[in-house]
PDB file of C-alpha atoms in Angstrom:
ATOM      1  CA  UNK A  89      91.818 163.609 113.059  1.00 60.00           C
ATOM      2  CA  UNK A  90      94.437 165.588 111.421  1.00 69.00           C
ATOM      3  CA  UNK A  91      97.807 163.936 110.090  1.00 93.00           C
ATOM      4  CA  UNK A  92      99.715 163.026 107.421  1.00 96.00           C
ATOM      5  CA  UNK A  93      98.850 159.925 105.718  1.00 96.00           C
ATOM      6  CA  UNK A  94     101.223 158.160 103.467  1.00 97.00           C
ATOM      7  CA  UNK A  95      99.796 155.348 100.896  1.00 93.00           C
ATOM      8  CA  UNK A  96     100.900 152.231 100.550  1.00 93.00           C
ATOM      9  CA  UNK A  97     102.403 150.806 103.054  1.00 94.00           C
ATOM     10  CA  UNK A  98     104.118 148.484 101.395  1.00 94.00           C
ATOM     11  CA  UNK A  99     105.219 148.604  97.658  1.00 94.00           C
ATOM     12  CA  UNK A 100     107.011 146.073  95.409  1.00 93.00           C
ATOM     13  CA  UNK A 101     108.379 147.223  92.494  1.00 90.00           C
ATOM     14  CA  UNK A 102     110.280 145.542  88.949  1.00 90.00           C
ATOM     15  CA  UNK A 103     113.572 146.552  88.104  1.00 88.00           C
ATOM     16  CA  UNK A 104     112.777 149.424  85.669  1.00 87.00           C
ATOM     17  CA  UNK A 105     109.480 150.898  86.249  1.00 91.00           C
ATOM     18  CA  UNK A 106     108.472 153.927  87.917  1.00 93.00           C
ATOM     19  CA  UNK A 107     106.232 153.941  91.394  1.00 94.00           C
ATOM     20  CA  UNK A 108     104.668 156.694  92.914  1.00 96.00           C
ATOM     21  CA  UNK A 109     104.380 157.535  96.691  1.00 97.00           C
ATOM     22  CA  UNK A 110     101.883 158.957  97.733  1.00 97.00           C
ATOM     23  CA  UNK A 111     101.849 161.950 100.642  1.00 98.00           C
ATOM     24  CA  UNK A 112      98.706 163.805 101.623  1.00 97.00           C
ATOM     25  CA  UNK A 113      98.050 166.133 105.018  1.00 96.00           C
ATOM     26  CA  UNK A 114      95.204 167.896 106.482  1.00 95.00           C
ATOM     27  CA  UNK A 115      97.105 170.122 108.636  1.00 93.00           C
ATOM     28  CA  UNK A 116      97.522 172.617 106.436  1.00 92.00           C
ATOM     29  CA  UNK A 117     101.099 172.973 106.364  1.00 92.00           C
ATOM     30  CA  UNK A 118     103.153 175.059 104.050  1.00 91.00           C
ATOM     31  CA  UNK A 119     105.950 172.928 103.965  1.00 92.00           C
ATOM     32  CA  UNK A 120     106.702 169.252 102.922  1.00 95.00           C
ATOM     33  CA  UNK A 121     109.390 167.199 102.917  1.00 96.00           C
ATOM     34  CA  UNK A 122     110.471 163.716 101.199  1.00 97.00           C
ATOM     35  CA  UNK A 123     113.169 161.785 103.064  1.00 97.00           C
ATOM     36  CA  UNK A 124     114.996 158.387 102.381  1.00 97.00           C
ATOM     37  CA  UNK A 125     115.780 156.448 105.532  1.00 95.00           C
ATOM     38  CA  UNK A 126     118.592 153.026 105.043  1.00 93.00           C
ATOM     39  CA  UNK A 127     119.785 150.633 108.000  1.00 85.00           C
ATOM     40  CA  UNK A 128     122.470 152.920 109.401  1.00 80.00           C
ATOM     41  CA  UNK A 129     122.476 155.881 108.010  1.00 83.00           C
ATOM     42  CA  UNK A 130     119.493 158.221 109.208  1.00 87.00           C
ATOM     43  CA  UNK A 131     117.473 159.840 107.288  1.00 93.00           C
ATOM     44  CA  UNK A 132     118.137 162.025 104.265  1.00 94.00           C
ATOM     45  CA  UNK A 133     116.460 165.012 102.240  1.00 94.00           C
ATOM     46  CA  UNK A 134     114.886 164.202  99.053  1.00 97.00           C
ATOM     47  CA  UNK A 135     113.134 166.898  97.576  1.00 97.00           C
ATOM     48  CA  UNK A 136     111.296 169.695  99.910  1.00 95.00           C
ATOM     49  CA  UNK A 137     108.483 172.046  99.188  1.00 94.00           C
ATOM     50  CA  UNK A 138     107.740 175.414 100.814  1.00 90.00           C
ATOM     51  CA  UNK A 139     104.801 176.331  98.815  1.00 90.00           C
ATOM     52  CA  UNK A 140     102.200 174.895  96.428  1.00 93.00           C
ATOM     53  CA  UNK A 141     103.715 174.692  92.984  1.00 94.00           C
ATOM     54  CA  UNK A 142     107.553 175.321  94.170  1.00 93.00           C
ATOM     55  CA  UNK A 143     109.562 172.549  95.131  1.00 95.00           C
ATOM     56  CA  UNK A 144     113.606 172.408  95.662  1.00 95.00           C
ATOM     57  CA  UNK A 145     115.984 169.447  95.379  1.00 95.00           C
ATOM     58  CA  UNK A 146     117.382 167.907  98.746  1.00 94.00           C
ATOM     59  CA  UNK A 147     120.753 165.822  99.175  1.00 92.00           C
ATOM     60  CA  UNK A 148     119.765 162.749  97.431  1.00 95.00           C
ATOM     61  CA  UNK A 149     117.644 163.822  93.805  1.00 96.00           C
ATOM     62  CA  UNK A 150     118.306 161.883  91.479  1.00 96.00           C
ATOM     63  CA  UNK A 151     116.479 159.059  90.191  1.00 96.00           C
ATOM     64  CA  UNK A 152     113.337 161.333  92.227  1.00 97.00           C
ATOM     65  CA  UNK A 153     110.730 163.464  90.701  1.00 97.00           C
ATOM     66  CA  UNK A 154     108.102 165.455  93.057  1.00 98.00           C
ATOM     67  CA  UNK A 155     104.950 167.382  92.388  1.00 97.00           C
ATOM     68  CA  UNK A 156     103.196 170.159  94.603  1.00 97.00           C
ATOM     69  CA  UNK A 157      99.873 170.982  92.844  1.00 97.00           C
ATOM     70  CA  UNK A 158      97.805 171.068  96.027  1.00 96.00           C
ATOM     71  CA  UNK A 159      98.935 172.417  99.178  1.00 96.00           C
ATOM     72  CA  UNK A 160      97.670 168.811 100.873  1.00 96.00           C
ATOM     73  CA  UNK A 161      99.472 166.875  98.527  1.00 97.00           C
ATOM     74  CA  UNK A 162     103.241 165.995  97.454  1.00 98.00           C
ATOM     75  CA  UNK A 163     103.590 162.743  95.922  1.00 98.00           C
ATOM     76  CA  UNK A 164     106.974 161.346  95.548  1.00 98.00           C
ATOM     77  CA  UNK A 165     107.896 159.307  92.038  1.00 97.00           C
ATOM     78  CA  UNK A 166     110.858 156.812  92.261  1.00 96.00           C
ATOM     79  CA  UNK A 167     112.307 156.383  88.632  1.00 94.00           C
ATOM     80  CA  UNK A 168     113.881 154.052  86.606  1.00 89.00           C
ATOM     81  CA  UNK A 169     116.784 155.673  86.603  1.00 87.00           C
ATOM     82  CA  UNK A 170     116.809 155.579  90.759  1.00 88.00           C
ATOM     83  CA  UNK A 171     119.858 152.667  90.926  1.00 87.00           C
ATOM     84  CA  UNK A 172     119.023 151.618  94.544  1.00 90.00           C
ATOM     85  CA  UNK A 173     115.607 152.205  95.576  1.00 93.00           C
ATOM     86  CA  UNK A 174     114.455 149.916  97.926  1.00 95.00           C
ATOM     87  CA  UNK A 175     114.542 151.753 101.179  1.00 95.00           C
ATOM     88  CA  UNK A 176     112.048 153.455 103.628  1.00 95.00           C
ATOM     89  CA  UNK A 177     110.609 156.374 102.265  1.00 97.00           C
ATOM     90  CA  UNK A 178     109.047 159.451 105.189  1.00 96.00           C
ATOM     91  CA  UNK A 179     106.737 162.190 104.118  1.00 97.00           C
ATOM     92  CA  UNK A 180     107.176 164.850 106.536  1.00 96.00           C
ATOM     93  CA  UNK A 181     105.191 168.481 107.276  1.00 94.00           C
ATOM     94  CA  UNK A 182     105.874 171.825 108.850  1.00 91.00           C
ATOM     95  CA  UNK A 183     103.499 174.316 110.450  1.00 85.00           C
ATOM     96  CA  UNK A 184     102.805 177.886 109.261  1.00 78.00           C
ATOM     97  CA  UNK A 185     104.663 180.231 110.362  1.00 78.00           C
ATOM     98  CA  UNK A 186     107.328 177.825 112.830  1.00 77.00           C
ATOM     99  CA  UNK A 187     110.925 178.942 112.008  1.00 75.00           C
ATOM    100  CA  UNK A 188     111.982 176.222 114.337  1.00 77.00           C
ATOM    101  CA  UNK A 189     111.717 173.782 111.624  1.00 78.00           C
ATOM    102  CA  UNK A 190     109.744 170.947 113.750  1.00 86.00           C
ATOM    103  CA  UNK A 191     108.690 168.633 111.343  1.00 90.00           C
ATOM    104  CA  UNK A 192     106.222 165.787 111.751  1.00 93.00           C
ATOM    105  CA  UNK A 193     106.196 162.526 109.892  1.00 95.00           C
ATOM    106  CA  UNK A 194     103.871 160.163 108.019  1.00 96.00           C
ATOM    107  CA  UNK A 195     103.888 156.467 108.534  1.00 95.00           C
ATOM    108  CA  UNK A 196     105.986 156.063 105.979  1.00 95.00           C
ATOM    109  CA  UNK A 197     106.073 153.802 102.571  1.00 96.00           C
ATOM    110  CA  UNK A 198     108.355 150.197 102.367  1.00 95.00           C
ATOM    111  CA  UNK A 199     109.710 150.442  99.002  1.00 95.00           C
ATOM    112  CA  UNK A 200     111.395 146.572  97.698  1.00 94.00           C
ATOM    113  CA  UNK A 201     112.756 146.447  94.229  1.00 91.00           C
ATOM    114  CA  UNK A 202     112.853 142.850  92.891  1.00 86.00           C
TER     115      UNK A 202
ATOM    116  CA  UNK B 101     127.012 173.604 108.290  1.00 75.00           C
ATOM    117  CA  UNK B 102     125.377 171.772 110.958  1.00 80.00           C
ATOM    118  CA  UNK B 103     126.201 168.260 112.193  1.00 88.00           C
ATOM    119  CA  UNK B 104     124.688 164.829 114.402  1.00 93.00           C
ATOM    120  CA  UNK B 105     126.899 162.295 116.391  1.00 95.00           C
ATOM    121  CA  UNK B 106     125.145 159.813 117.864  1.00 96.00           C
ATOM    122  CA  UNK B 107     127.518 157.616 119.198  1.00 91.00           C
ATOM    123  CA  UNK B 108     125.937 154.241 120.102  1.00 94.00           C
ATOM    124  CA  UNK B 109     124.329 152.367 117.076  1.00 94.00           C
ATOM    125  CA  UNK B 110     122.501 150.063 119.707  1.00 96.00           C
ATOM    126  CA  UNK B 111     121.749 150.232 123.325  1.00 98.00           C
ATOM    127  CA  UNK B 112     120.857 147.570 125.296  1.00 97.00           C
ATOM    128  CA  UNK B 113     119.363 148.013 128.991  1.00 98.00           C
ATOM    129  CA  UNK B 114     117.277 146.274 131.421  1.00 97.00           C
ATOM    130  CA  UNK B 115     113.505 146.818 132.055  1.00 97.00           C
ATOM    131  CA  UNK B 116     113.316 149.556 134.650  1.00 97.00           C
ATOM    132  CA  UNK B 117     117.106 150.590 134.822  1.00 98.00           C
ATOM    133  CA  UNK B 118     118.083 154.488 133.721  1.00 98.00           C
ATOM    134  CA  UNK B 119     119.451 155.077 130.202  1.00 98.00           C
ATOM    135  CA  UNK B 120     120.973 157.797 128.265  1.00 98.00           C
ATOM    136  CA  UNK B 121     121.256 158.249 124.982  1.00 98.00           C
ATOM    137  CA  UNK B 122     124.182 160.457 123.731  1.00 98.00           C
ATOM    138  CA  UNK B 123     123.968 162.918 121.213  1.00 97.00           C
ATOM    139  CA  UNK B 124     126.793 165.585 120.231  1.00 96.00           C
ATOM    140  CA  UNK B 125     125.786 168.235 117.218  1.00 94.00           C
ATOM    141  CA  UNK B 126     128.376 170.885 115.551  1.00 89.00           C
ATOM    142  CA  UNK B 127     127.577 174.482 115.405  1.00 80.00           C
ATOM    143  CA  UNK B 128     128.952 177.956 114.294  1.00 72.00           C
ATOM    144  CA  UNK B 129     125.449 179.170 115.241  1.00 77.00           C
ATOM    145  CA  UNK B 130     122.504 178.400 117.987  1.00 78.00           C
ATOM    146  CA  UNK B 131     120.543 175.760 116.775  1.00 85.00           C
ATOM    147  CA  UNK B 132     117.179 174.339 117.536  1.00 91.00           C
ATOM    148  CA  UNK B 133     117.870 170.205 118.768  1.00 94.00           C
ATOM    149  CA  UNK B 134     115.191 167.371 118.665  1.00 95.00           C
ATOM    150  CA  UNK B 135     114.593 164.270 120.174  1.00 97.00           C
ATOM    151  CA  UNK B 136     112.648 161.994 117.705  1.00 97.00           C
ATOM    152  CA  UNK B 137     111.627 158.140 118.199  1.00 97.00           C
ATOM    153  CA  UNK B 138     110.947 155.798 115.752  1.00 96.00           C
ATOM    154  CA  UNK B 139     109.139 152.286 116.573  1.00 94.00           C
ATOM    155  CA  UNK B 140     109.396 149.758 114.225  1.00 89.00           C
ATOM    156  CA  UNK B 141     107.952 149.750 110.663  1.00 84.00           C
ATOM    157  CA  UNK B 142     106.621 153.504 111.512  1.00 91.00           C
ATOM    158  CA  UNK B 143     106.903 156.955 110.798  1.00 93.00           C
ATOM    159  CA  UNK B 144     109.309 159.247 113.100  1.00 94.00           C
ATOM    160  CA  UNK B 145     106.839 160.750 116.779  1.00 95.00           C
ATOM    161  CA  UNK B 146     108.729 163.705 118.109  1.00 94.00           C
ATOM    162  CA  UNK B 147     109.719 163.542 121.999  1.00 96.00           C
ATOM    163  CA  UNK B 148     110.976 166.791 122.579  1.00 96.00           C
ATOM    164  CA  UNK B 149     112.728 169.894 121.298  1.00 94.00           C
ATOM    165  CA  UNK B 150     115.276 172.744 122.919  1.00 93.00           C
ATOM    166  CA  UNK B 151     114.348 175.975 121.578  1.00 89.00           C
ATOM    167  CA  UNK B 152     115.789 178.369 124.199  1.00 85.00           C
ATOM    168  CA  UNK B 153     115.911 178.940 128.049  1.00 86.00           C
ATOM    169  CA  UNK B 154     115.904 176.067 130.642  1.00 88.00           C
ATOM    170  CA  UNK B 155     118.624 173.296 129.553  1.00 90.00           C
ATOM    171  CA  UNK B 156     116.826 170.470 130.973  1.00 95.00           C
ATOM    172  CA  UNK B 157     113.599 170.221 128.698  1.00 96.00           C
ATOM    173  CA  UNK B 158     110.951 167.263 129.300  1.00 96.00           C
ATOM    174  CA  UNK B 159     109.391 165.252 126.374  1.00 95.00           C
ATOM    175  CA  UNK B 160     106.812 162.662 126.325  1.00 94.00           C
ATOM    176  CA  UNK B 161     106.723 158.923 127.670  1.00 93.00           C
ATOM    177  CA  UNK B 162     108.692 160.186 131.029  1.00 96.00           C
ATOM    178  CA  UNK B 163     112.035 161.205 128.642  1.00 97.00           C
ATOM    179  CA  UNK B 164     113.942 164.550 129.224  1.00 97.00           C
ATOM    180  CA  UNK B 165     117.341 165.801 127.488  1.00 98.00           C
ATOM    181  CA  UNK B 166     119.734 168.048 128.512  1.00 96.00           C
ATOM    182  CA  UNK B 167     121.322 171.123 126.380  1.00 94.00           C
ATOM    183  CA  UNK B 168     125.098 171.314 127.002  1.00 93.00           C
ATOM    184  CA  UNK B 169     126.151 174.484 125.165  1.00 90.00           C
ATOM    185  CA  UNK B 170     129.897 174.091 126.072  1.00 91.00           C
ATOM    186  CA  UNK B 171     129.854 170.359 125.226  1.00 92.00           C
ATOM    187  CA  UNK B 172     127.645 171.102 122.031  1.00 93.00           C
ATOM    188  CA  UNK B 173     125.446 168.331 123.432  1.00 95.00           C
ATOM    189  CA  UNK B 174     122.232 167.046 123.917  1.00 97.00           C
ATOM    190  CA  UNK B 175     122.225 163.535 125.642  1.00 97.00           C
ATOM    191  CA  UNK B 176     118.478 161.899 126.659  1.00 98.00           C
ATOM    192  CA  UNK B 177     117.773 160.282 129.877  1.00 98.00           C
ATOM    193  CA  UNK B 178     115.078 158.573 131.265  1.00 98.00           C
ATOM    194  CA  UNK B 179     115.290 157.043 134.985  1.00 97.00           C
ATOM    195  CA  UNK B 180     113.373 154.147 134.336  1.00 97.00           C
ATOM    196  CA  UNK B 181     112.494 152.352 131.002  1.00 97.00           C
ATOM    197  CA  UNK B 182     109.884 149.996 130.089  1.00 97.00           C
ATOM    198  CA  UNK B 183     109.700 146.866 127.521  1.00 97.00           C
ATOM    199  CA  UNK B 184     107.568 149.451 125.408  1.00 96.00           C
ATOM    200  CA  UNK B 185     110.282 152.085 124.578  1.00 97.00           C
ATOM    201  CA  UNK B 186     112.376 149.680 122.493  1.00 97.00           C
ATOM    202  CA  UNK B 187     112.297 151.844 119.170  1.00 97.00           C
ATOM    203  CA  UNK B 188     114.795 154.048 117.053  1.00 96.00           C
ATOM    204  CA  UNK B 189     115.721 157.092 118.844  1.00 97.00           C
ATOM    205  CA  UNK B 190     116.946 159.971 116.211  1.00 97.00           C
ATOM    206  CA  UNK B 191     118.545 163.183 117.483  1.00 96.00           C
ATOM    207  CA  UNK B 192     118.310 166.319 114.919  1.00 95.00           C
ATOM    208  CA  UNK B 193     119.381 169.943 114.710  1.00 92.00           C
ATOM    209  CA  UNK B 194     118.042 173.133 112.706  1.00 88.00           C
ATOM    210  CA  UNK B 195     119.558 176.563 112.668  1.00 80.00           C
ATOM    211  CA  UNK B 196     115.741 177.652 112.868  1.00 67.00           C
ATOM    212  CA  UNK B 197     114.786 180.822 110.728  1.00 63.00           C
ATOM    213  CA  UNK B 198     112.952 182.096 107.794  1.00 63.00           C
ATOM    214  CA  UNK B 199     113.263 180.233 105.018  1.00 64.00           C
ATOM    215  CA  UNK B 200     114.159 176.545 104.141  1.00 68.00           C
ATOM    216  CA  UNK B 201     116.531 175.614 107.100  1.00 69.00           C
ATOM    217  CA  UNK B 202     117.680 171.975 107.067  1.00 77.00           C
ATOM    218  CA  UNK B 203     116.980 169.313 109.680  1.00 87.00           C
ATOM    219  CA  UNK B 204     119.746 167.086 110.172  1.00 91.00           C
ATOM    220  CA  UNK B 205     119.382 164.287 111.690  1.00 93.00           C
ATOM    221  CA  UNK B 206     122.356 161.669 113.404  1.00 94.00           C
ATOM    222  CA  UNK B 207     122.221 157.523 112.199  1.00 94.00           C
ATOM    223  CA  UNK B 208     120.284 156.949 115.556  1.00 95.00           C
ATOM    224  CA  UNK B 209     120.292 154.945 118.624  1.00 97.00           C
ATOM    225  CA  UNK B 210     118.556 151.653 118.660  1.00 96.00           C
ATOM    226  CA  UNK B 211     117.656 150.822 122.376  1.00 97.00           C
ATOM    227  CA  UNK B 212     116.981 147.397 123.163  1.00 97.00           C
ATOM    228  CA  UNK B 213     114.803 146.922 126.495  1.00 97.00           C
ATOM    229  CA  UNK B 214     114.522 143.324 127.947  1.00 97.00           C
ATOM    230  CA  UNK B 215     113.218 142.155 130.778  1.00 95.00           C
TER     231      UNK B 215
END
């Protein structure tokens, strides 16, 4: 089945470390997208990537790093430096060639700082 | 820049009554507007998308919206609701085109179906 898969679930992090989330799709999508969803307030951009080893910040940054070495791949890193991080973090894909911008989502990735 | 309004934070209804789900979007240019639902603890399932042409576009699980150019809106409906569409609805507009063009999405609509 194709999709976009997003590992873990759930993830519990200590006050200053770094965490990766990981995103991976077989749909072969150009385009992938990393978006931070809070009680309230939707969801917003990240970082987004058009193409394998190009990647562009969204509205939200810092405290984020990203990665794009494999077209099927786009793992997210929270840092230390990331003052609020627990949230609900959604991987998201676009098809070839669709200038509509439809996107389609991962499961998504329960982030809890303690 | 484009915008979301989604009026109602919650919506509560009764199993098998109609419902409608506002949504109001700002413009300078056409746009491209989504219907996305969200159940809980999950990732985002699109229902349905305007592109162009017919106004009244159908989506899945019996929803359909409406495209109001001249009230920049984009309100969902669906005549009769069951216990199982109690999720996050999110509505969300693109400009569309080549390039990276933004999705922006409104704070959503929680509907609340009980029996």
């Amino acid at each position: 089945d194709g999709g976009i898969t997003q590992s873990p679930k759930y993830l519990f992090r200590k006050e200053g470390q770094n965490v990766t989330l990981s995103c991976e799709q077989n749909l072969n999508h150009d385009a992938m997208y990393w978006y931070r969803q809070d009680p309230g307030q939707g969801l917003r951009l990240i970082y987004y990537s058009q193409i394998v080893n190009d990647f562009q910040k969204g509205d939200i940054a810092e405290g984020y790093s990203v990665s794009r070495e494999k077209k099927e791949s786009f793992p997210l890193t929270v840092t230390s430096a990331q003052k609020n991080p627990t949230a609900f973090y959604l991987c998201a894909s676009r098809p070839q060639g669709d200038f509509t911008d439809t996107q389609y989502f991962g499961p998504g990735t329960r982030l809890t700082v303690l | 820049a484009q915008s979301v309004t989604q009026l109602d934070s919650q919506v509560p209804v009764f199993e098998e009554a109609p419902v409608e789900l506002r949504c109001n979007y700002s413009s300078s240019v056409s746009v491209y507007l989504f219907w996305y639902v969200q159940y809980p603890n999950q990732g985002l399932q699109l229902l349905l998308k305007y592109l162009s042409g017919s106004t009244l576009v159908k989506g899945i699980n019996g929803f359909e919206a409406e495209f109001n150019k001249s009230q920049t809106s984009f309100h969902l409906r669906k005549p009769s609701v069951h216990i199982s569409d109690t999720a996050e609805y999110f509505c969300a507009v693109s400009r569309g085109g080549t390039g990276f063009q933004k999705l922006v999405f409104g704070t959503g609509t929680r509907l609340l179906v009980s029996p």
